[in-house]
Short mmCIF file of C-alpha atoms and ligand atoms in Angstrom, two decimals:
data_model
loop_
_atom_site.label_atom_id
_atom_site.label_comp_id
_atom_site.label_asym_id
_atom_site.label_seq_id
_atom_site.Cartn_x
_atom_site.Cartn_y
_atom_site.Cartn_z
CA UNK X 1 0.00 0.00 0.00
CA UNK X 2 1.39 3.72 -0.84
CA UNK X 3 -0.05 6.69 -0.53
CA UNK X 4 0.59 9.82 1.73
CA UNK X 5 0.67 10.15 5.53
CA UNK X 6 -2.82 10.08 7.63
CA UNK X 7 -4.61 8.17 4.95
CA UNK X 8 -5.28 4.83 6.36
CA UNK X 9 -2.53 2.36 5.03
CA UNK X 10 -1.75 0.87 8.38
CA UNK X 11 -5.03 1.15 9.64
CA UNK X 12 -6.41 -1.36 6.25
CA UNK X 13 -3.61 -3.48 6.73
CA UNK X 14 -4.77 -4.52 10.79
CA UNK X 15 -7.97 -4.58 9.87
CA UNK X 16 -7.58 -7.14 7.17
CA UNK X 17 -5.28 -9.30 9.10
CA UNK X 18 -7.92 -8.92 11.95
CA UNK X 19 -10.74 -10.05 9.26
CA UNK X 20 -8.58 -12.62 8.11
CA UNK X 21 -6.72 -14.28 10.91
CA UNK X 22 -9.54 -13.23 13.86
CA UNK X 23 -8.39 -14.88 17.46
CA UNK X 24 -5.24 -15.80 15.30
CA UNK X 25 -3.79 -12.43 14.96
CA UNK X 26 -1.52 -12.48 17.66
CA UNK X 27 0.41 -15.42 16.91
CA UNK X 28 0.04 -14.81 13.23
CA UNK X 29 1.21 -11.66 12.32
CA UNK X 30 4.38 -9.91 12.57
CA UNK X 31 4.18 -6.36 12.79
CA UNK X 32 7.73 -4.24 12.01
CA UNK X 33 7.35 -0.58 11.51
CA UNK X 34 10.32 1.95 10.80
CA UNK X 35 11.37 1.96 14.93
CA UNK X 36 12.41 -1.86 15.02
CA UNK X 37 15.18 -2.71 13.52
CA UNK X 38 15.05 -3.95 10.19
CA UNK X 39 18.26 -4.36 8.80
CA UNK X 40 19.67 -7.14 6.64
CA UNK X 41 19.93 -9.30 9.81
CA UNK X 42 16.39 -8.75 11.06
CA UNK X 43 15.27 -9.61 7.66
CA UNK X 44 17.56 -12.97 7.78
CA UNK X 45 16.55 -13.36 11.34
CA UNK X 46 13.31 -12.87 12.57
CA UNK X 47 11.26 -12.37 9.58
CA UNK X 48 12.83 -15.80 7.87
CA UNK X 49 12.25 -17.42 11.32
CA UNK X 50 8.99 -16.20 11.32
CA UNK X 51 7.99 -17.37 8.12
CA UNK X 52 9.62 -21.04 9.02
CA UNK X 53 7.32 -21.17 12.12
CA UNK X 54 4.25 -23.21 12.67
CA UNK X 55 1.11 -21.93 13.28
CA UNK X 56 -2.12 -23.86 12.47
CA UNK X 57 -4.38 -21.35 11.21
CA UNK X 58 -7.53 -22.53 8.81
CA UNK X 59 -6.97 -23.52 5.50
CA UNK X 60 -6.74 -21.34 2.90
CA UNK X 61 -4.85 -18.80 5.70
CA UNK X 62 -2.00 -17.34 5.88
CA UNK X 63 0.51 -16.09 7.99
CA UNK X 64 0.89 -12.20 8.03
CA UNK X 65 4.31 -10.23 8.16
CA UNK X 66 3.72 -6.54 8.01
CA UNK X 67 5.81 -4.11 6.79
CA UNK X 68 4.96 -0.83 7.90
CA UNK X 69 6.80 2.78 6.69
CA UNK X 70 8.70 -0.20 4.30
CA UNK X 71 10.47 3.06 2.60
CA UNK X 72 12.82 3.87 5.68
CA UNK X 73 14.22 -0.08 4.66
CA UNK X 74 17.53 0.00 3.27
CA UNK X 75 17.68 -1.33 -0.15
CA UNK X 76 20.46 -4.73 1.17
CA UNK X 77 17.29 -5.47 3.52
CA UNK X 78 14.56 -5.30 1.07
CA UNK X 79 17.21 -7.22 -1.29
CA UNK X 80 17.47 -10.13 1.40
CA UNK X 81 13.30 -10.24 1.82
CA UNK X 82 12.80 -11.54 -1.78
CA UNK X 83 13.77 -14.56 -1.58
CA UNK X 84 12.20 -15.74 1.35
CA UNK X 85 9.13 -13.77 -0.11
CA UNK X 86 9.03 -16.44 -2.36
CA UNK X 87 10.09 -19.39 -0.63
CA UNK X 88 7.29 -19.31 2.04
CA UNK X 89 4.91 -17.76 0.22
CA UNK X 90 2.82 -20.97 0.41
CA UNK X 91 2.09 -20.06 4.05
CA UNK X 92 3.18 -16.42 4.95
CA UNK X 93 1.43 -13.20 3.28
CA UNK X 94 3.61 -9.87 2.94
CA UNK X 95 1.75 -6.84 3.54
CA UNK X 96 4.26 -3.34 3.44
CA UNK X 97 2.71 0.13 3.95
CA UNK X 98 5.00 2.98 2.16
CA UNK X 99 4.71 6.56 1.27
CA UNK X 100 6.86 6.56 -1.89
CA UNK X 101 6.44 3.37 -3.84
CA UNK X 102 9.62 4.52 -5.64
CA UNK X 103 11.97 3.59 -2.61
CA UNK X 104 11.04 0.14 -3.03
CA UNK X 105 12.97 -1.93 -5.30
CA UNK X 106 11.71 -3.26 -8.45
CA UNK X 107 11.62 -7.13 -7.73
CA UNK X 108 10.04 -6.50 -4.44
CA UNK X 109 7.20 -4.46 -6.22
CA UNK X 110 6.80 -7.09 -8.94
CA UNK X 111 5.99 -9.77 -6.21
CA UNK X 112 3.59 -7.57 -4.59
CA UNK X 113 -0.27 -6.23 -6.00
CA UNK X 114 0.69 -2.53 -5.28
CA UNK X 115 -2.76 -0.59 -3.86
CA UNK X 116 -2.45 2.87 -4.80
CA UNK X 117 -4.40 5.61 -1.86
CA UNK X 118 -4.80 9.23 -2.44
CA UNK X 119 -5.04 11.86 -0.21
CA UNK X 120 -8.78 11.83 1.41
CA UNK X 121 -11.81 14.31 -0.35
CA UNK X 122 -13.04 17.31 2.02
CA UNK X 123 -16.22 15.28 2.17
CA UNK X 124 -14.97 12.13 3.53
CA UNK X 125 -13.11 14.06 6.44
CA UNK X 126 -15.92 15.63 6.92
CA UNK X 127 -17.77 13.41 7.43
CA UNK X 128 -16.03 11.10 9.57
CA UNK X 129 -14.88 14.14 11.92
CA UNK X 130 -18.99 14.91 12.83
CA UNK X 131 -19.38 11.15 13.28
CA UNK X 132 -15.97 11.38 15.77
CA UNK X 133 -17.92 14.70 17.58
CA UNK X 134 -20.91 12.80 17.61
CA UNK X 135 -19.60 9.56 19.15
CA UNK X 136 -17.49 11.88 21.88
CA UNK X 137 -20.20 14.24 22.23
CA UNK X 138 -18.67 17.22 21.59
CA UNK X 139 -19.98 20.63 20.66
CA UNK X 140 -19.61 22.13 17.30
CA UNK X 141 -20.04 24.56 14.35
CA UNK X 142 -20.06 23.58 10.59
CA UNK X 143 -17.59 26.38 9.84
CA UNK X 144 -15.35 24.65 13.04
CA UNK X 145 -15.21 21.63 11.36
CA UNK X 146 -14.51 22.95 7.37
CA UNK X 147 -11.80 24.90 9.19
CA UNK X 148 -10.00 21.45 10.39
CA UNK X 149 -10.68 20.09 7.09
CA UNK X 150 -9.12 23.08 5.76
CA UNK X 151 -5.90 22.47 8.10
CA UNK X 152 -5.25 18.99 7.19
CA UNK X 153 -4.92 18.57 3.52
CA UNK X 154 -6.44 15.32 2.98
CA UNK X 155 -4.51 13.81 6.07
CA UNK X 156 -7.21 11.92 8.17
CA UNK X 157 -4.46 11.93 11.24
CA UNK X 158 -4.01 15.87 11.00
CA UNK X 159 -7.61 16.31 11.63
CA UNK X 160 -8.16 14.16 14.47
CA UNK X 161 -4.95 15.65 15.89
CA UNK X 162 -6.06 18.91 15.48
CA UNK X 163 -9.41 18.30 16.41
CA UNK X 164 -8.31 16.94 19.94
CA UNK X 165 -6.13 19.74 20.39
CA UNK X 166 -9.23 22.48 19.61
CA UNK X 167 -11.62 20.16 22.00
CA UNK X 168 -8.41 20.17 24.68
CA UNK X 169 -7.63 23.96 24.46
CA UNK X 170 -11.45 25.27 23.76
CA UNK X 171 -14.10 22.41 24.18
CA UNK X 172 -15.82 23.47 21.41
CA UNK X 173 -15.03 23.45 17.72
CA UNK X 174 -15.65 26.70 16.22
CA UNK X 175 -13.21 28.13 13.44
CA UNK X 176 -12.23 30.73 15.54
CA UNK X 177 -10.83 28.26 18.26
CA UNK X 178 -9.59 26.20 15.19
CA UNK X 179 -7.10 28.61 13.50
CA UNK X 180 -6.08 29.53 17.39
CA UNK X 181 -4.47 25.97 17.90
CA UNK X 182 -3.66 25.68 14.25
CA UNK X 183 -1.99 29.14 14.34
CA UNK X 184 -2.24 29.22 10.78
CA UNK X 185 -2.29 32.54 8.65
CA UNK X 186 -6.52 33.20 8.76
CA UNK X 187 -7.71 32.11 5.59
CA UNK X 188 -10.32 34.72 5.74
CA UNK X 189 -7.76 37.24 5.23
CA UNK X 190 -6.07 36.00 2.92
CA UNK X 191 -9.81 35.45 1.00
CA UNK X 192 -10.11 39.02 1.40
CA UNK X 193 -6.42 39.58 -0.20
CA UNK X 194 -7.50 37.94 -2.92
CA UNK X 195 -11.00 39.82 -3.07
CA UNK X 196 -8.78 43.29 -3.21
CA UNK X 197 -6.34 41.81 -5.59
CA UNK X 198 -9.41 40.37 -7.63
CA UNK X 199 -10.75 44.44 -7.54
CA UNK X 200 -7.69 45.72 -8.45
CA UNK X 201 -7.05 47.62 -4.96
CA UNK X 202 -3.01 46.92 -4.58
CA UNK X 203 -3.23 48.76 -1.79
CA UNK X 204 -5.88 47.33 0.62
CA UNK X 205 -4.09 44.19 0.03
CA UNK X 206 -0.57 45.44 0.86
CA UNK X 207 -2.03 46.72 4.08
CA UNK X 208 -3.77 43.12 5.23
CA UNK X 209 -0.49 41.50 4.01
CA UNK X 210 1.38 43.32 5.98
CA UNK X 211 -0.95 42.77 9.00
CA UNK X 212 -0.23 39.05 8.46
CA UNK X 213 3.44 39.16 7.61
CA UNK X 214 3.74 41.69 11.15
CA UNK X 215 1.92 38.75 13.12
CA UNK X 216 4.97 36.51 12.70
CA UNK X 217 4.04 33.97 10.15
CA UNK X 218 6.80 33.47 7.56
CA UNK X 219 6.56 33.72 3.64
CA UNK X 220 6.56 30.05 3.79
CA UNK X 221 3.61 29.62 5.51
CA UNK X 222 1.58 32.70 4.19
CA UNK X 223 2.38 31.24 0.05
CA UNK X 224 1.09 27.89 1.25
CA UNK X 225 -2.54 29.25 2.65
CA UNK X 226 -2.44 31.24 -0.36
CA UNK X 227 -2.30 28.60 -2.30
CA UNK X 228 -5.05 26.56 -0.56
CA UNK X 229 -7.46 29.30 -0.69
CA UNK X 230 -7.03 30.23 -3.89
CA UNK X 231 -7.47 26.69 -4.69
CA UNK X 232 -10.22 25.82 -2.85
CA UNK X 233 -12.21 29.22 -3.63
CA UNK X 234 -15.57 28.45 -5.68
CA UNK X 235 -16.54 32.06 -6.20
CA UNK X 236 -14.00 32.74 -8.63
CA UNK X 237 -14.23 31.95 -12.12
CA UNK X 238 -12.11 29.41 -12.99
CA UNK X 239 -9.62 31.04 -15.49
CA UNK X 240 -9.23 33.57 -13.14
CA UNK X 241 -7.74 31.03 -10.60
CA UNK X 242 -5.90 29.22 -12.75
CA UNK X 243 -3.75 32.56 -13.67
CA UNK X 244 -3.57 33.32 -9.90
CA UNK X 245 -2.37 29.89 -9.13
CA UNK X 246 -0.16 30.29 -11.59
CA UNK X 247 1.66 33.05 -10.17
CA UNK X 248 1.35 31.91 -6.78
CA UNK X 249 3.01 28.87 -8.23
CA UNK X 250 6.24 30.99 -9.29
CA UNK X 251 6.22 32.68 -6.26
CA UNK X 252 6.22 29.53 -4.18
CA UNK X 253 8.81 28.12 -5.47
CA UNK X 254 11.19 31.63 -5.12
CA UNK X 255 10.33 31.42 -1.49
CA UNK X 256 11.23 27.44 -1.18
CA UNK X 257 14.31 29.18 -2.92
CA UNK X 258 15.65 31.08 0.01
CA UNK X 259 13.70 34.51 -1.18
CA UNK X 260 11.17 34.91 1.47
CA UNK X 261 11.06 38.46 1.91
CA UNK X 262 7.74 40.76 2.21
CA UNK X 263 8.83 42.42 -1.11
CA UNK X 264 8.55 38.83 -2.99
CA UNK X 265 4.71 38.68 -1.92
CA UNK X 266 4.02 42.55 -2.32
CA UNK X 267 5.51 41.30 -5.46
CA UNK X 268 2.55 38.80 -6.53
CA UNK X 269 -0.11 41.21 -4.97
CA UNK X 270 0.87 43.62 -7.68
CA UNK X 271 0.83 40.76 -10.49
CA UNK X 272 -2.17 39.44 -9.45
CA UNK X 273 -3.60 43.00 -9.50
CA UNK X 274 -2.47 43.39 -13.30
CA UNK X 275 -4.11 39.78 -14.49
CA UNK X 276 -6.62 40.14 -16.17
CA UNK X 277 -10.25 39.12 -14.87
N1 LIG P 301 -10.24 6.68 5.15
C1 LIG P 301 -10.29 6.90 6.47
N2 LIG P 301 -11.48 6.99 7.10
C2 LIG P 301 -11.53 7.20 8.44
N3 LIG P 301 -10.44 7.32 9.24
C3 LIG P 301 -9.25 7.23 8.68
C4 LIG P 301 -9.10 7.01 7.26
N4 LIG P 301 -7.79 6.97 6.97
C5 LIG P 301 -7.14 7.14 8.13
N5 LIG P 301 -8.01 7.29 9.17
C6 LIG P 301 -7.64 7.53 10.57
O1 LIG P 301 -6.47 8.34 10.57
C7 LIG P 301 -5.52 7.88 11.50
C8 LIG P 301 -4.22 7.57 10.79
O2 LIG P 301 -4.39 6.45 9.93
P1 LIG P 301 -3.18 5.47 9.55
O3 LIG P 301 -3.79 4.21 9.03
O4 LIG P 301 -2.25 5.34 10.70
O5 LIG P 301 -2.52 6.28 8.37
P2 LIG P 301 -1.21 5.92 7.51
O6 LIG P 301 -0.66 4.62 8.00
O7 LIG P 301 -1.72 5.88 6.10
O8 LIG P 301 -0.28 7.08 7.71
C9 LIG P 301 -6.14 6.69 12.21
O9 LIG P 301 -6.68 7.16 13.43
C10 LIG P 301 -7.25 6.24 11.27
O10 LIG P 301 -8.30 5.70 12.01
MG1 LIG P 302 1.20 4.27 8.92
#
């Protein structure tokens, strides 16, 4: 399985050995994420003895050795696994969880079905956060919870983190309380940016952008809600966005560049003033 962080690789993987296995799990699977060592000799050691072992499990089961965060393997240890990948593979199942599929190496990924997740829709985090508030009974507004989904960028962990750290700080889940623990640039200001660079008005947007910039957060972080916003923004017209993204893009990547000054992102305010809309 690969696919970014928060998006429920490890969580599948225990729940299908759990299906699979039931009472037999604990004898059945071995679990080894990236803070066991799994070095060439682990692999020769435990996970070879592992597969050797006995276990009467029903037919047409198999054992389960789990590889989670299987990137953070060194290449000589994924080397050693294929063999005995397919040696036991008559009784013992391989399951690894990694975020690049690239840092695996080619004959370990041409033994294995490769499951491919995405980061998770705005609705399904949604969803799952009112049914988390619901279940822990905890208070909250609709514009609380789009704030969190806001936050976490498709990352099912990120919300629930920062969802326990609004309900710890505030008890109750309002956008306000949100962007507090988040301490993220607001993205209703930088909406309004956008409004004043949409109008034309270089100045009113200088003025909030400086507002932001004087409240500590860095270029870095003030390009990437920028980005977000303008992204996620449904009341522009889409050509329009696409230009703005566009130079939001090129200023991005000056920033990850080392040029994070206030002039670089006075510098897109008066672009995006001059684009055309
Ligand atoms: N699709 C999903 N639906 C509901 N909850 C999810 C989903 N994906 C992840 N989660 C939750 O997010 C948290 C992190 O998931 P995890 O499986 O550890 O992610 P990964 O291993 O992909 O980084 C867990 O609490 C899990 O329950
Ligand atoms: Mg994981």
């Amino acid at each position: 399985l690969c696919g970014p962080p928060g998006t429920g690789k490890t969580t599948s993987i225990h729940a299908l050995a759990r299906t699979m296995l039931g009472d037999a799990y604990k004898e059945a699977v071995l679990e080894l994420n990236a803070s066991d060592a799994r070095g060439i000799d682990t692999v020769r050691g435990r996970i070879k003895m592992f597969a050797q072992k006995k276990v009467t499990l029903p037919p047409g089961k198999h054992k389960i050795v789990i590889l989670d965060e299987a990137d953070s393997m060194t290449s000589q240890a994924q080397q050693a696994m294929r063999r005995t990948m397919e040696l036991y593979s008559s009784t013992t199942r391989f399951a690894l969880a990694c975020n690049i599929s690239t840092k695996i190496i080619e004959p370990i990924q041409s033994r294995c079905a490769i499951l491919r997740y995405s980061r998770l829709s705005d609705e399904e985090i949604t969803t799952r956060l009112r049914q988390v508030c619901e279940a822990e009974d905890v208070g909250y507004a609709p514009e609380g919870i789009d704030a969190i989904v806001f936050t976490a960028e498709g990352d099912m962990r990120h919300a629930l983190n920062n969802l326990q750290s609004t309900v710890s700080g505030f008890s109750y889940v309002s956008q306000e309380n949100v962007f507090k623990v988040c301490d993220q640039p607001h993205p209703v200001t930088v909406q309004s940016i956008l409004g004043s660079c949409s109008k034309k008005d270089l100045y009113a947007a200088i003025d909030l952008l400086q507002g932001l910039y004087d409240s500590g957060y860095s270029a870095q972080d003030i390009i990437g809600t920028f980005f977000r916003v303008c992204r996620s923004d449904s009341t522009m017209n889409e050509d329009v966005k696409l230009a703005f993204v566009r130079e939001i893009g090129f200023v991005h990547m000056r920033i990850a560049e080392g040029m994070g000054s206030l002039l670089q992102l006075e510098g897109l305010m008066a672009k995006l003033c001059q684009l055309e809309n």
